[in-house]
Structure formats: structure tokens, C-alpha cells
Coordinates of C-alpha atoms and ligand atoms in Angstrom, one line a residue:
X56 CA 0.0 0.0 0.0
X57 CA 1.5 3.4 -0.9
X58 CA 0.6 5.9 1.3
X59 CA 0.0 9.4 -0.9
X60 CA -0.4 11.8 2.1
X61 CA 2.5 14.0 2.8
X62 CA 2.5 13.9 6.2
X63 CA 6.2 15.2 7.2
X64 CA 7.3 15.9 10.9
X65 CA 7.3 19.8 10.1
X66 CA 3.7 19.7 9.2
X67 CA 3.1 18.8 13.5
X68 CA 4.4 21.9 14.1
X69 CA 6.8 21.0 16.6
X70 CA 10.3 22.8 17.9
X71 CA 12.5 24.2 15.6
X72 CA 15.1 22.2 17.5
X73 CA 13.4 19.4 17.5
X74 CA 13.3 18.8 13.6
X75 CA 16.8 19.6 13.4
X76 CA 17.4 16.6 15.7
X77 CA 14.8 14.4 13.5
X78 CA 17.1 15.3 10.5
X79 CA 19.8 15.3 11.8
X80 CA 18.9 11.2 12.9
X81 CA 17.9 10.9 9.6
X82 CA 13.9 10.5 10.1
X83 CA 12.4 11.1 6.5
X84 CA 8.7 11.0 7.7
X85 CA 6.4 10.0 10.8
X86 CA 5.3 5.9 11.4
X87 CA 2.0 5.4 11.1
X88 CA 1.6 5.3 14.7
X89 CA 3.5 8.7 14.8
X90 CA 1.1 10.1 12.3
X91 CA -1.7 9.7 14.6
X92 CA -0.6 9.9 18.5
X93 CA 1.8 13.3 17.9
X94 CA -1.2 15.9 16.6
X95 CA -3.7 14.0 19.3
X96 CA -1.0 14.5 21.9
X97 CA -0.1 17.7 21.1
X98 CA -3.8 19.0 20.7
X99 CA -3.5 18.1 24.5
X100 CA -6.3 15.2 24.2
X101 CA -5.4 11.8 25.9
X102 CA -4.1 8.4 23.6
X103 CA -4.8 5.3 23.8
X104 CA -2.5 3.5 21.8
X105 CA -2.2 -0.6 20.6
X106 CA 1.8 -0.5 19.5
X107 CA 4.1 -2.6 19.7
X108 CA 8.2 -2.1 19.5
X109 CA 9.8 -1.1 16.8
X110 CA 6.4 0.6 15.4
X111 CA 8.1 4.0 16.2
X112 CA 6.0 4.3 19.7
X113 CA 8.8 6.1 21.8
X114 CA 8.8 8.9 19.3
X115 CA 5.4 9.0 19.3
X116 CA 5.2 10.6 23.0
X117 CA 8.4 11.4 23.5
X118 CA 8.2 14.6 20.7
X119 CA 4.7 15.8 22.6
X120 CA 6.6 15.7 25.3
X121 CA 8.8 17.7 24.5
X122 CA 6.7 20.4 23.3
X123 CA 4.9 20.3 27.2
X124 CA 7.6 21.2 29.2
X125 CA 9.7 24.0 29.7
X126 CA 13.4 23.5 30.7
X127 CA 13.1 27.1 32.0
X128 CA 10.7 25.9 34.7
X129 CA 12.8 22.2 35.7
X130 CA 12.5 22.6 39.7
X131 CA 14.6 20.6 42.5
X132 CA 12.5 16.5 42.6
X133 CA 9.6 18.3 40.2
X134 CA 8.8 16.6 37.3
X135 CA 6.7 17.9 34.4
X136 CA 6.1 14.6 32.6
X137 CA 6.0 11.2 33.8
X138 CA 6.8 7.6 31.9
X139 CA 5.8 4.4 33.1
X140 CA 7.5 1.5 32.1
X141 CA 7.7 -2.1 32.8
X142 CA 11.2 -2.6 32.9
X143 CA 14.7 -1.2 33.6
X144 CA 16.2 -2.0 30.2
X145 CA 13.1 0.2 28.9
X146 CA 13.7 3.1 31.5
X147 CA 17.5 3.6 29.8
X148 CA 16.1 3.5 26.3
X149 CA 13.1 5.8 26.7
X150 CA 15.7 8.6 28.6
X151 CA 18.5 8.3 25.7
X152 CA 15.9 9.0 23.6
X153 CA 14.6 11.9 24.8
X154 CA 18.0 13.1 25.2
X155 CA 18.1 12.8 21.6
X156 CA 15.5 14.3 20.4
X157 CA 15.7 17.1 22.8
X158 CA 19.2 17.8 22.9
X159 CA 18.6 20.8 21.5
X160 CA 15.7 21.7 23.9
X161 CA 18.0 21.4 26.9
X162 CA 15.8 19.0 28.7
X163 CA 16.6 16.8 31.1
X164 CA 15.1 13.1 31.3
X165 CA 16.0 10.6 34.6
X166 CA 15.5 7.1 34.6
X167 CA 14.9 5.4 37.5
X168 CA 14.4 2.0 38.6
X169 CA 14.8 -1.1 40.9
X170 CA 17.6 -2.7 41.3
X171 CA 20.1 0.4 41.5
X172 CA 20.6 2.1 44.8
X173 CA 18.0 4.4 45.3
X174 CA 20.4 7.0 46.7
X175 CA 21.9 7.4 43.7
X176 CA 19.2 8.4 41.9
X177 CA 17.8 11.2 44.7
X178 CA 21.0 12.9 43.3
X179 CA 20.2 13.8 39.8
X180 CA 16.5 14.4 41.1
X181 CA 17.4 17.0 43.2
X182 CA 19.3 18.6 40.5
X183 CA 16.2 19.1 38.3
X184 CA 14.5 16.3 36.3
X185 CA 12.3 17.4 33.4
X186 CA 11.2 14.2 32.3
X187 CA 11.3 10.9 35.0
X188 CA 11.0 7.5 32.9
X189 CA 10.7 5.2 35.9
X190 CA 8.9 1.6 36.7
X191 CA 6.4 2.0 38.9
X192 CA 7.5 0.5 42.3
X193 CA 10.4 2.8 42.0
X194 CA 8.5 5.5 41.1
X195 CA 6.5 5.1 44.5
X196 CA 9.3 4.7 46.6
X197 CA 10.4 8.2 45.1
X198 CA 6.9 9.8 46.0
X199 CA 6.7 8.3 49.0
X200 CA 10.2 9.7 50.2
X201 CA 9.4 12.9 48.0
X202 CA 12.3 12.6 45.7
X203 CA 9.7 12.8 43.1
X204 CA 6.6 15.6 43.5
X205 CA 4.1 15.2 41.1
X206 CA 2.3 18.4 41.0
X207 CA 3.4 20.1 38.1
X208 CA 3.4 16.8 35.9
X209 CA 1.6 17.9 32.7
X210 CA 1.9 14.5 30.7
X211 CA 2.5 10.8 32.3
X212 CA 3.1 7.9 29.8
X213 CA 2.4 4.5 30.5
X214 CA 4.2 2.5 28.2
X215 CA 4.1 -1.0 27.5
X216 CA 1.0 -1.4 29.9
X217 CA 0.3 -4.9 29.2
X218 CA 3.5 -6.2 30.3
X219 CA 3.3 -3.8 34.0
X220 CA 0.3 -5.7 34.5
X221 CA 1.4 -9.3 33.9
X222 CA 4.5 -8.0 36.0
X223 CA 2.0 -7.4 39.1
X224 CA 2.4 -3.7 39.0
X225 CA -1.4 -2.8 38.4
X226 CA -2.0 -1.5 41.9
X227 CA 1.3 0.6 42.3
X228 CA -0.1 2.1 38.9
X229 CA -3.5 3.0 40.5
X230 CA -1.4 4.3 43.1
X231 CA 0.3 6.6 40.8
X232 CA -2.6 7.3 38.6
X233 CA -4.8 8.8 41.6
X234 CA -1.7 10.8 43.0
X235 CA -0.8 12.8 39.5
X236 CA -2.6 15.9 39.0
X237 CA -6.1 15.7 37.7
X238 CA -6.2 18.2 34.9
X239 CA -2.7 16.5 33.4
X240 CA -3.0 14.2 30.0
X241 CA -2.6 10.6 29.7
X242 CA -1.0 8.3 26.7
X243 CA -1.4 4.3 27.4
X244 CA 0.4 2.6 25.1
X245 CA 0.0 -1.0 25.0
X246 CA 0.7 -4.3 22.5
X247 CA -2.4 -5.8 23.5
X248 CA -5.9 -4.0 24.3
X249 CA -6.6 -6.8 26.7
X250 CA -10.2 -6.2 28.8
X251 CA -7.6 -5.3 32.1
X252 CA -6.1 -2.4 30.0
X253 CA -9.1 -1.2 28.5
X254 CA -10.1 -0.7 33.2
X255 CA -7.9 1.2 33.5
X256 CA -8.4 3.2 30.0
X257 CA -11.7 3.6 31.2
X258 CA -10.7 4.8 34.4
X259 CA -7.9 7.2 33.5
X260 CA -8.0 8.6 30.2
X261 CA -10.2 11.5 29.5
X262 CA -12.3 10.5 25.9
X263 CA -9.0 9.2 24.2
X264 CA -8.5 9.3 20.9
X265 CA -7.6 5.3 19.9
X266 CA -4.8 4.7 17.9
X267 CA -4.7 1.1 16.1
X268 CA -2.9 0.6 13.2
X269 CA -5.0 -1.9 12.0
X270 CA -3.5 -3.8 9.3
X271 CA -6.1 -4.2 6.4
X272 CA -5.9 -7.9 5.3
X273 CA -4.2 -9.2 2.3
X274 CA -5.2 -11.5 0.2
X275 CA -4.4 -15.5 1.2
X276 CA -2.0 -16.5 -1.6
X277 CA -0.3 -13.0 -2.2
X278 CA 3.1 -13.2 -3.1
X279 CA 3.3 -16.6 -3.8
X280 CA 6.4 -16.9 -5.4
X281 CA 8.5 -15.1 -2.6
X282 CA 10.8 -17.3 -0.7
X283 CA 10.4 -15.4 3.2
X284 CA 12.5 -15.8 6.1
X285 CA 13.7 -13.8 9.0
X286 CA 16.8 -14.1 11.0
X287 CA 16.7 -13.2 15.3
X288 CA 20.0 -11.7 15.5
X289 CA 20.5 -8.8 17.5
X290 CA 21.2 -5.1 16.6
X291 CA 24.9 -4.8 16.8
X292 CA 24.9 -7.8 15.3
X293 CA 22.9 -7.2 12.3
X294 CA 25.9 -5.9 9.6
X295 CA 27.8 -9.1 10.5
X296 CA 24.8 -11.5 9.6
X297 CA 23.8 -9.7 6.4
X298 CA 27.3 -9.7 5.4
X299 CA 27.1 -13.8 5.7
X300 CA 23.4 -13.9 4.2
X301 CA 24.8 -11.9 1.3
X302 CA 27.9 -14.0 0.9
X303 CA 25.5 -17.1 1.0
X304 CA 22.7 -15.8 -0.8
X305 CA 25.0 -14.1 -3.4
X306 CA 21.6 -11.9 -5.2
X307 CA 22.0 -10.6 -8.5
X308 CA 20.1 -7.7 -7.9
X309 CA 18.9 -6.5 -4.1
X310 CA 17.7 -3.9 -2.6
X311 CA 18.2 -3.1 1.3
X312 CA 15.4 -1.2 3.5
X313 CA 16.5 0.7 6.5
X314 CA 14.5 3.2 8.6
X315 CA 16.4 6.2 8.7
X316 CA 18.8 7.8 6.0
X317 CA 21.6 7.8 8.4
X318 CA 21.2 3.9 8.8
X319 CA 21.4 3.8 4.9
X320 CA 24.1 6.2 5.0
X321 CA 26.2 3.7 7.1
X322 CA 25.7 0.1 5.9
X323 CA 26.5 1.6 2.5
X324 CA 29.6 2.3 4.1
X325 CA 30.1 -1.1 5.7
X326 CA 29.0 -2.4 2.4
X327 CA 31.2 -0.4 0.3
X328 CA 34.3 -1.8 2.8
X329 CA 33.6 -5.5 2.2
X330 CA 33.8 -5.1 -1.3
X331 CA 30.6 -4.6 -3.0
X332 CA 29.6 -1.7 -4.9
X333 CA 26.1 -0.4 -2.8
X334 CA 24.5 3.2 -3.7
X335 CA 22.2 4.4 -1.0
X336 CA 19.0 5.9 -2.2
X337 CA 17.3 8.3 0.1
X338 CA 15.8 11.6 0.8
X339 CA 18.8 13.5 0.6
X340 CA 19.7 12.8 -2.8
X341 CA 18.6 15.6 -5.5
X342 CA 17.0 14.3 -8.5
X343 CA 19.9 14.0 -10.4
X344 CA 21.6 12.0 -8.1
X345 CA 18.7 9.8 -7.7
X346 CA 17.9 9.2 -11.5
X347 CA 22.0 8.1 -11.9
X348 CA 21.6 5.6 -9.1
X349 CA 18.2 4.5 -10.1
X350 CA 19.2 4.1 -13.6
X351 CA 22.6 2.1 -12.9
X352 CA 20.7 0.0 -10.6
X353 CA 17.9 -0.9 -13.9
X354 CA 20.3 -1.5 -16.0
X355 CA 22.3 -3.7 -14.0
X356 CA 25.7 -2.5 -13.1
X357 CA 24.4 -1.6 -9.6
X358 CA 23.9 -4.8 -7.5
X359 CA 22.8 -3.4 -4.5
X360 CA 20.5 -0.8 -3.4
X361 CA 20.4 0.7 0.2
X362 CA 17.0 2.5 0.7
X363 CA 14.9 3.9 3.0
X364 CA 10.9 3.2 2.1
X365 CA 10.2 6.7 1.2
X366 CA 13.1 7.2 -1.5
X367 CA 12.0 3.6 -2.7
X368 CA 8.6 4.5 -2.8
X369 CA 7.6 4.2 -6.9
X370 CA 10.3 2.2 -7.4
X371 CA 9.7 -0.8 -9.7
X372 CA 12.9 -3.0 -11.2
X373 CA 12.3 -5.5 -13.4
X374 CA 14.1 -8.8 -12.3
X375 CA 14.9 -8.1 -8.2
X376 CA 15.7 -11.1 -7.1
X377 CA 15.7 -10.2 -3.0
X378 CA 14.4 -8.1 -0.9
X379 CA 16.1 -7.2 2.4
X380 CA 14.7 -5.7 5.2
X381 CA 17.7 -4.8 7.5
X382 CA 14.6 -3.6 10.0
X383 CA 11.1 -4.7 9.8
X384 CA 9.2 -1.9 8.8
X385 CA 6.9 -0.2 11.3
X386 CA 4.0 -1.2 9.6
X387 CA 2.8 -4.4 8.0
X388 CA 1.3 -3.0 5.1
X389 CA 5.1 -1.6 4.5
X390 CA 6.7 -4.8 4.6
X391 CA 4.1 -6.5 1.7
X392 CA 5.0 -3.3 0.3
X393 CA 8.6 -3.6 0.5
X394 CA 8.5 -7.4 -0.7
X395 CA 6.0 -7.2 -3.2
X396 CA 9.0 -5.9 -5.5
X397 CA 10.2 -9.1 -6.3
X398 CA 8.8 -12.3 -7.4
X399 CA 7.2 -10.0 -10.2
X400 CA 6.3 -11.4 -13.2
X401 CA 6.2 -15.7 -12.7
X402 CA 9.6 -15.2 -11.6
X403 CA 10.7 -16.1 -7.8
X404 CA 12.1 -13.9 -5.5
X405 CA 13.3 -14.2 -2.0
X406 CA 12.6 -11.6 1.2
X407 CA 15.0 -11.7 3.8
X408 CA 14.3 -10.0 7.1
X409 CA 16.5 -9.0 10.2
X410 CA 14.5 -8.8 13.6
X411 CA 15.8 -7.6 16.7
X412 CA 14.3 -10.0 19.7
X413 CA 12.7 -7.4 21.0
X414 CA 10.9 -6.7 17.8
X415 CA 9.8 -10.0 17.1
X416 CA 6.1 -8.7 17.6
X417 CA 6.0 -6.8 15.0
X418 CA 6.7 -10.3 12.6
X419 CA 3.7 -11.0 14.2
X420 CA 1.9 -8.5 12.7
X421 CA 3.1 -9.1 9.6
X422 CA 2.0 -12.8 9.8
X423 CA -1.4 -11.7 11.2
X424 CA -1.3 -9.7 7.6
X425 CA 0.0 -12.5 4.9
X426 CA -2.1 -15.2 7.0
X427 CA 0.8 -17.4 7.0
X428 CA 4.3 -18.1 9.1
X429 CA 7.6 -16.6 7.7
X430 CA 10.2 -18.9 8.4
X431 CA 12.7 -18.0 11.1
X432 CA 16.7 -19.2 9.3
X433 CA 19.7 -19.7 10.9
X434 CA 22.8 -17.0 9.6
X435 CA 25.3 -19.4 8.2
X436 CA 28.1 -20.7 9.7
X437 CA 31.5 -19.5 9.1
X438 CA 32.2 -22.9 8.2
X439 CA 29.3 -23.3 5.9
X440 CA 30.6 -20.1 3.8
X441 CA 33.8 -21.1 3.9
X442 CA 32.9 -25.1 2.6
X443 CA 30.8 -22.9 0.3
X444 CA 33.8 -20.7 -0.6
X445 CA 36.0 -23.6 -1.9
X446 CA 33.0 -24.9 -4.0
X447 CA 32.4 -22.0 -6.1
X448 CA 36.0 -21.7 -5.9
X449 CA 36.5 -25.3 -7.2
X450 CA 33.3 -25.2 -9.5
X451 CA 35.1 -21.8 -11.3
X452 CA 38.7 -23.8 -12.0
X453 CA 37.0 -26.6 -13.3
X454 CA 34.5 -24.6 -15.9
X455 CA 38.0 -23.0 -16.9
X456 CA 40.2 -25.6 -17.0
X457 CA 38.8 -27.2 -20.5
X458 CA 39.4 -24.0 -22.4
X459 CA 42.2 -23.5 -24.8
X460 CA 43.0 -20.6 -23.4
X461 CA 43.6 -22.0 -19.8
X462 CA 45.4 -24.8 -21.2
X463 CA 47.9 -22.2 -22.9
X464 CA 48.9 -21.2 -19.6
X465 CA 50.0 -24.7 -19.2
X466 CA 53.5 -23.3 -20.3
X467 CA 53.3 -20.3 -17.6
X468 CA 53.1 -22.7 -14.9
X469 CA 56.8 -24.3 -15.9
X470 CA 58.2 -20.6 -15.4
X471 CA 57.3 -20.2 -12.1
X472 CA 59.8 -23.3 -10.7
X473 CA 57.8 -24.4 -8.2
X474 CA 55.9 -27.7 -7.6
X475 CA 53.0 -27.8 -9.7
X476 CA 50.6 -28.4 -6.6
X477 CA 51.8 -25.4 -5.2
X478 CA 51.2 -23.7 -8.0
X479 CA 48.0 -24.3 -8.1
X480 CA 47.1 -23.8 -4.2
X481 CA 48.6 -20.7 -4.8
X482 CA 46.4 -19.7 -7.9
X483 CA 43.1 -20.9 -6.2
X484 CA 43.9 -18.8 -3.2
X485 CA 44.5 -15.5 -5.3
X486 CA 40.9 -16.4 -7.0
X487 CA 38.8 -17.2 -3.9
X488 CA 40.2 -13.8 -2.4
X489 CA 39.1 -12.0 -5.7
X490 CA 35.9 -13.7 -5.6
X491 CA 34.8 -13.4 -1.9
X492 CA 35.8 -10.0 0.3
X493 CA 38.1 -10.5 3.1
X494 CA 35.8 -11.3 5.9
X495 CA 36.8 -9.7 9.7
X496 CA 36.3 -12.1 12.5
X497 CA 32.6 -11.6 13.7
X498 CA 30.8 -13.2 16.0
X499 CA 26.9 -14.0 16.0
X500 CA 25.7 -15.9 18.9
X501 CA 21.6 -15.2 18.7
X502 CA 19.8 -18.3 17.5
X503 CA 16.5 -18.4 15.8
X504 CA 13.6 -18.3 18.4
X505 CA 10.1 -17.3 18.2
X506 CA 8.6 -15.6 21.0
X507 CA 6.1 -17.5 23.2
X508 CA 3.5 -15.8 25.1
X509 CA 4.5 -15.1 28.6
X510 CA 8.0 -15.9 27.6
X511 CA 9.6 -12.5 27.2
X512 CA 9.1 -10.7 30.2
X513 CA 11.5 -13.5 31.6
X514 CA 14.2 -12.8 28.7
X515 CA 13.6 -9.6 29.6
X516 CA 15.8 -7.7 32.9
X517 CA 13.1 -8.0 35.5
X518 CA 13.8 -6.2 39.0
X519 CA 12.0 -6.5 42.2
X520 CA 9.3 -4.3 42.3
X521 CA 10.2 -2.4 45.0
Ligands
AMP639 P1 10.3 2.1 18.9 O1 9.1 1.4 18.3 O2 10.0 3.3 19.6 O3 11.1 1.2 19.7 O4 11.2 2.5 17.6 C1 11.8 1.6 16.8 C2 12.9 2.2 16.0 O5 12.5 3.0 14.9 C3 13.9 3.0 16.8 O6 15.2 2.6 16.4 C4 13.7 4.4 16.2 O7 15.0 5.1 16.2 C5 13.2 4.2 14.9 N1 12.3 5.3 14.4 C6 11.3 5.8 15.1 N2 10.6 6.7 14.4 C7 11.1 6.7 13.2 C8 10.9 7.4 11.9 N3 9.9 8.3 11.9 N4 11.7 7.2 10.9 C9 12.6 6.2 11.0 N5 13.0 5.6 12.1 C10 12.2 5.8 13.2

């Protein structure tokens, strides 16, 4: 589905310094779940949410936020917005990134937590905290010892709701809930709209606005001739497995998807060092510069493409054999989108996808979608390329060897006085290096694993409650 609406972070209306941290990060336009919550938020009515990671959620209230407070008015323990979250690996991502997008604001976001000395946090409290992310028995113990006053809080967040439930934290969040200021505004965010989150909906938002990004259904049988699977592997370890998957894969015509320009920016760069010849395609590029790349890339001397969806979007090649989503997409409809550019035509074509564990939901929304399973696939081996390495290597000397023209060089080997065997070790070694790039030692430990329910919250860093 290609979305025609111009919706562009500048059209929100939001701080001048804000945008220039968006660009600057390389955001080219809002998630669907951005293009909703932010005007709702920032009208000042309350959200109600169903997102899951990687959908672009943080952003979502982290940018109203922003617009809420004033750094000019950050008091000793006094915080002006509030963010509820279930765990302490969740606190530390929701402050870094309102540091970054509002690192040009000025403002100053806390996490706190269990399982850290609370003393150590009264510190940065007492400085002046604009924005304290915090799990909620934490957060109580701060109320209670008045480390944290919640009378000028103007926003709180509860993010991830359904997993501070099944963690047992309902009733330190009624707690919270009935101590914040009455007149403040409330975003729930949640994966699920279970019957317990829609209580306390019910009970705590003023008339939300609902926000679903309801995936419209596709057709059974779509994309029948697209080869799908999706490799777990972690985020620093994502340019290390595609670097394998390509080497194994070996496509003769791909193109990349990344979220954000910068990301496109830097695997062409990683690409570019282990020896292919990548252009990056995104919303930077003037139209001149995007016509050359595009038209290199149709006519075949450009292998690989690294895009982001909105540079990509009307672009249709005739004979892409993959598809690679280096991140899911933060919508469904994006990723049938993305895939449906290959396997044109009668011809197969093969959609490779990188998840993060923590983003394996959103596969599942993309399952929910196609109505069937995408197969979760092992990165190969070292050992697998390399076994795979001599074969090509092998298969190449042996294609040769029967022409006249390698049997001229028959005479060539006599001059080089050495054995004959080493001769040829020699000459196979100098073709497998021309053939595959030097390959640095990485390391990729994550195993395939689909998520079961009630599973992750144990992956996850728990801490007591209190
Ligand atoms: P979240 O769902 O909040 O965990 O975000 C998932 C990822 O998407 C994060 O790495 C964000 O940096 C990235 N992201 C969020 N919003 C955008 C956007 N509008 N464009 C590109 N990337 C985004």
C-alpha cells in the first residue's frame, strides 16, 4: 500500500530544534503510529495506543513531550512529565531517547528504577529532572520519600502497559494514577488491548483518541512466489549477519530497507568496505543523483540498493531477485509493500528479514497480515561459507580448465619453478580472495527463536518491584 499523504514531521508543528534533531537522525517522515498519536498528543487530548516495538512508539510521545515542558521551569524532585515503564532496560532507552531528540531543547530526562541504589538516583533528582521514565514500584518509593513531586506533571506515559500488568504492577499504577494531578494528559500505550487495559483506559484517560494501526488484510496466496524468512539476531549484530546472508545468498540484484537515511548512510559504508559496490537511495539525494543511481541499478551494473521506504517509494525494477529488510518496517502494510518488488512477473524472488528479539512482535503482525508463518533461518556458519567458498572456488577452475585458453597457460606454470601443486594452491587462493571480500572475524551468537506468550518478560531484565 503506498501511502500518498504527505505527512512530514514539520507539518506537527513542533520545535525548531526538534526537527533539526529528527534530521539530523535521519527520520524522513512520521510511522504510522506517529502520524496519529503526535497531533492527538499535542492538541492536549489523551491516547490510547495498541503498538508494539519497533512501530516507532517512543517517538510517538516522546516529541509531545517535548513540546509540554519548559526547561526554564525544571525545579529541585519536580517533574513535568512522567513515563511508566515495565522494565529497567526500557527506562534507559526511553531517557536516551529523549535526550536525543531534545538535545537541543535542553531538557533533562531521569531514569529510575529497581535494582540500583535508590540513593543514587535522589542525586540527579534534586538537580532538576524534566522528564522521570521510571517503573512503577520505583517510582512510588520516590513519592513516598518525596524525591519525586508530582504536582506540576503535565503528561504521564504509560508505556508497554500490558506487560506492567502481567509484572504485578497494576495497583502501584492506581497508586500513581490517583496521585498525579487531575487536569494532566494521559497516553497508554500498549501491544495488546486486553479487557484489564481497557479498566484502566476507562478509568484514567479523558475520551482518548484510539490509535490502532490496523493492518487491512491481504489477500491468502499473495506473493506466492517469494521465498520469506527472517533471522533473530540482535542489533549490533545485524551488519555481521547480512554480510554472511549476502555472501550465502550471493543476489544478483537486491535492494536493502533501513528506517532512517543515516542507517542507509552507514551500511552503504560497511558495504562499500567488504567489497561490494552499494549506492544508498534516500531523501537527501537531489533528483539527479537519484535518477543516476536508479538508472545504474535498472540496467544492471548496480547490484545493491540501500533504501529507505520513502526514496524507494515508486520504485519498480524488473528482475529483483531479493528483498532485504535490515529492519522490519513499522508497519505491516510496509513490509508486503517492500517485498512485493520481487517475485514479479512468474519469476521467484526471495525476502529476507533481520528482527531484533525485542521486535519479534511486530513479525507477528506481519504474519497476522499475509495469513501465514515466515520462516525463522539460521545466519550461516563460518564454516558453511567457507565449505561454500571452496565450491564456487572449485566449480570456477573446473568450468575453466577445459578451455584452450587456460590450457595455454600450461607453459606459464613451468616458469614459475615451483611444484605444480603449489602452484595451483597458490592460484586458487588469489581467485577465492578476488571472488569473496576479506571477511573480519565476527561473532553471531543469537539463535532463531520465536517468541512465546509469557516468555519475554522472563528474557527480559526483571527487578523486584520495589
Ligand atoms: P520504537 O518502536 O519506539 O522502539 O522505535 C523503533 C525504531 O524506529 C527506533 O530505532 C527508532 O529510532 C526508529 N524510528 C522511530 N521513528 C522513526 C521514523 N519516523 N523514521 C525512521 N525511524 C524511526
Amino acid at each position: 500500500m503506498e501511502s500518498t499523504a504527505a505527512v512530514t514531521f514539520e507539518s506537527f508543528g513542533l520545535r525548531s530544534e526538534v526537527l533539526e534533531a529528527l534530521k539530523s537522525l535521519g527520520y524522513e517522515e512520521p510511522t504510522p503510529i506517529q502520524r496519529e498519536t503526535i497531533p492527538a498528543l499535542k492538541d492536549g487530548r489523551d491516547v490510547l495506543g495498541q503498538a508494539a516495538t519497533g512501530t516507532g512508539k517512543t517517538a510517538a510521545f516522546a516529541l509531545p513531550i517535548l513540546e509540554r515542558i519548559a526547561v526554564k521551569d525544571r525545579r529541585p524532585f519536580e517533574a513535568q512529565a512522567l513515563v511508566l515503564v515495565p522494565t529497567r532496560e526500557l527506562a534507559m532507552q526511553v531517557a536516551e531517547a529523549l535526550q536525543k531528540y531534545g538535545a537541543g531543547v535542553g531538557v533533562v530526562a531521569v531514569p529510575v528504577y529497581g535494582g540500583q541504589e535508590i540513593f543514587q538516583q535522589i542525586k540527579p533528582l534534586k538537580r532538576g529532572a524534566d522528564v522521570v521514565i521510571a517503573t512503577p514500584g520505583r517510582a512510588l518509593d520516590h513519592i513516598a520519600r518525596k524525591s519525586l513531586l508530582l504536582k506540576n506533571v503535565k503528561m504521564v506515559v504509560l508505556d508497554e502497559a500490558d506487560e506492567m500488568l502481567d509484572m504485578g504492577f497494576e495497583e502501584d499504577l492506581q497508586s500513581i494514577l490517583n496521585e498525579l494531578p487531575s487536569e494532566r494528559q494521559t497516553a497508554l500505550f500498549s501491544a495488546t488491548l486486553a479487557p484489564r487495559i481497557a479498566k484502566i483506559a476507562e478509568r484514567h484517560l479523558k475520551d482518548p483518541v484510539r490509535v490502532t494501526i490496523a493492518a487491512k488484510s491481504v489477500a491468502a496466496g499473495t506473493l506466492p512466489n517469494i521465498r520469506q524468512s527472517a533471522y533473530v539476531v540482535k542489533r549490533g549484530q545485524k551488519e555481521a549477519a547480512l554480510m554472511r546472508v549476502l555472501e550465502w545468498e550471493t543476489p544478483s540484484s537486491a535492494i536493502i530497507f533501513c528506517r532512517t537515511r543515516k542507517e542507509v548512510e552507514e551500511l552503504t559504508h560497511v558495504l562499500m568496505k567488504a567489497g561490494y559496490e552499494p549506492a544508498a537511495l534516500h531523501g537527501g539525494l537531489t533528483q539527479e543523483q537519484r535518477d543516476a543511481v536508479l538508472r545504474k541499478f535498472k540496467d544492471g551494473r548496480l547490484r545493491v540498493l540501500v533504501a529507505t521506504d520513502v526514496a524507494a517509494r515508486g520504485l519498480h525494477v524488473e528482475n529483483l531477485s531479493h528483498v532485504i529488510n535490515f529492519d522490519l518496517p513499522t508497519s505491516p502494510e510496509v513490509y508486503v509493500h517492500r517485498i512485493g518488488r520481487t517475485g514479479r512477473a512468474g519469476k521467484d524472488g526471495v525476502a529476507l528479514s533481520f528482527i531484533d528479539p525485542r521486535e519479534q512482535r511486530l513479525l507477528g503482525n506481519v504474519e497476522r497480515l499475509l495469513k501465514k508463518k515466515v520462516a525463522l533461518a539460521q545466519v550461516p556458519t563460518r564454516a558453511q561459507l567457507d565449505e561454500k567458498r571452496v565450491e564456487t572456488v572449485a566449480e570456477q577452475v573446473r568450468v575453466v580448465a577445459e578451455t584452450p585458453r587456460a590450457q595455454a597457460f600450461g607453459a606459464l606454470v613451468a616458469k614459475v619453478g615451483l611444484p605444480v601443486e603449489q602452484v595451483a594452491a597458490a592460484a586458487m587462493m588469489l581467485l577465492q580472495d578476488k571472488l569473496f571480500p576479506a571477511h573480519e572475524g565476527d561473532d553471531i551468537t543469537a539463535a532463531p527463536q520465536r517468541e512465546e506468550k509469557g516468555r519475554r518478560r522472563d528474557d527480559r531484565e526483571r527487578q523486584a518491584p520495589r
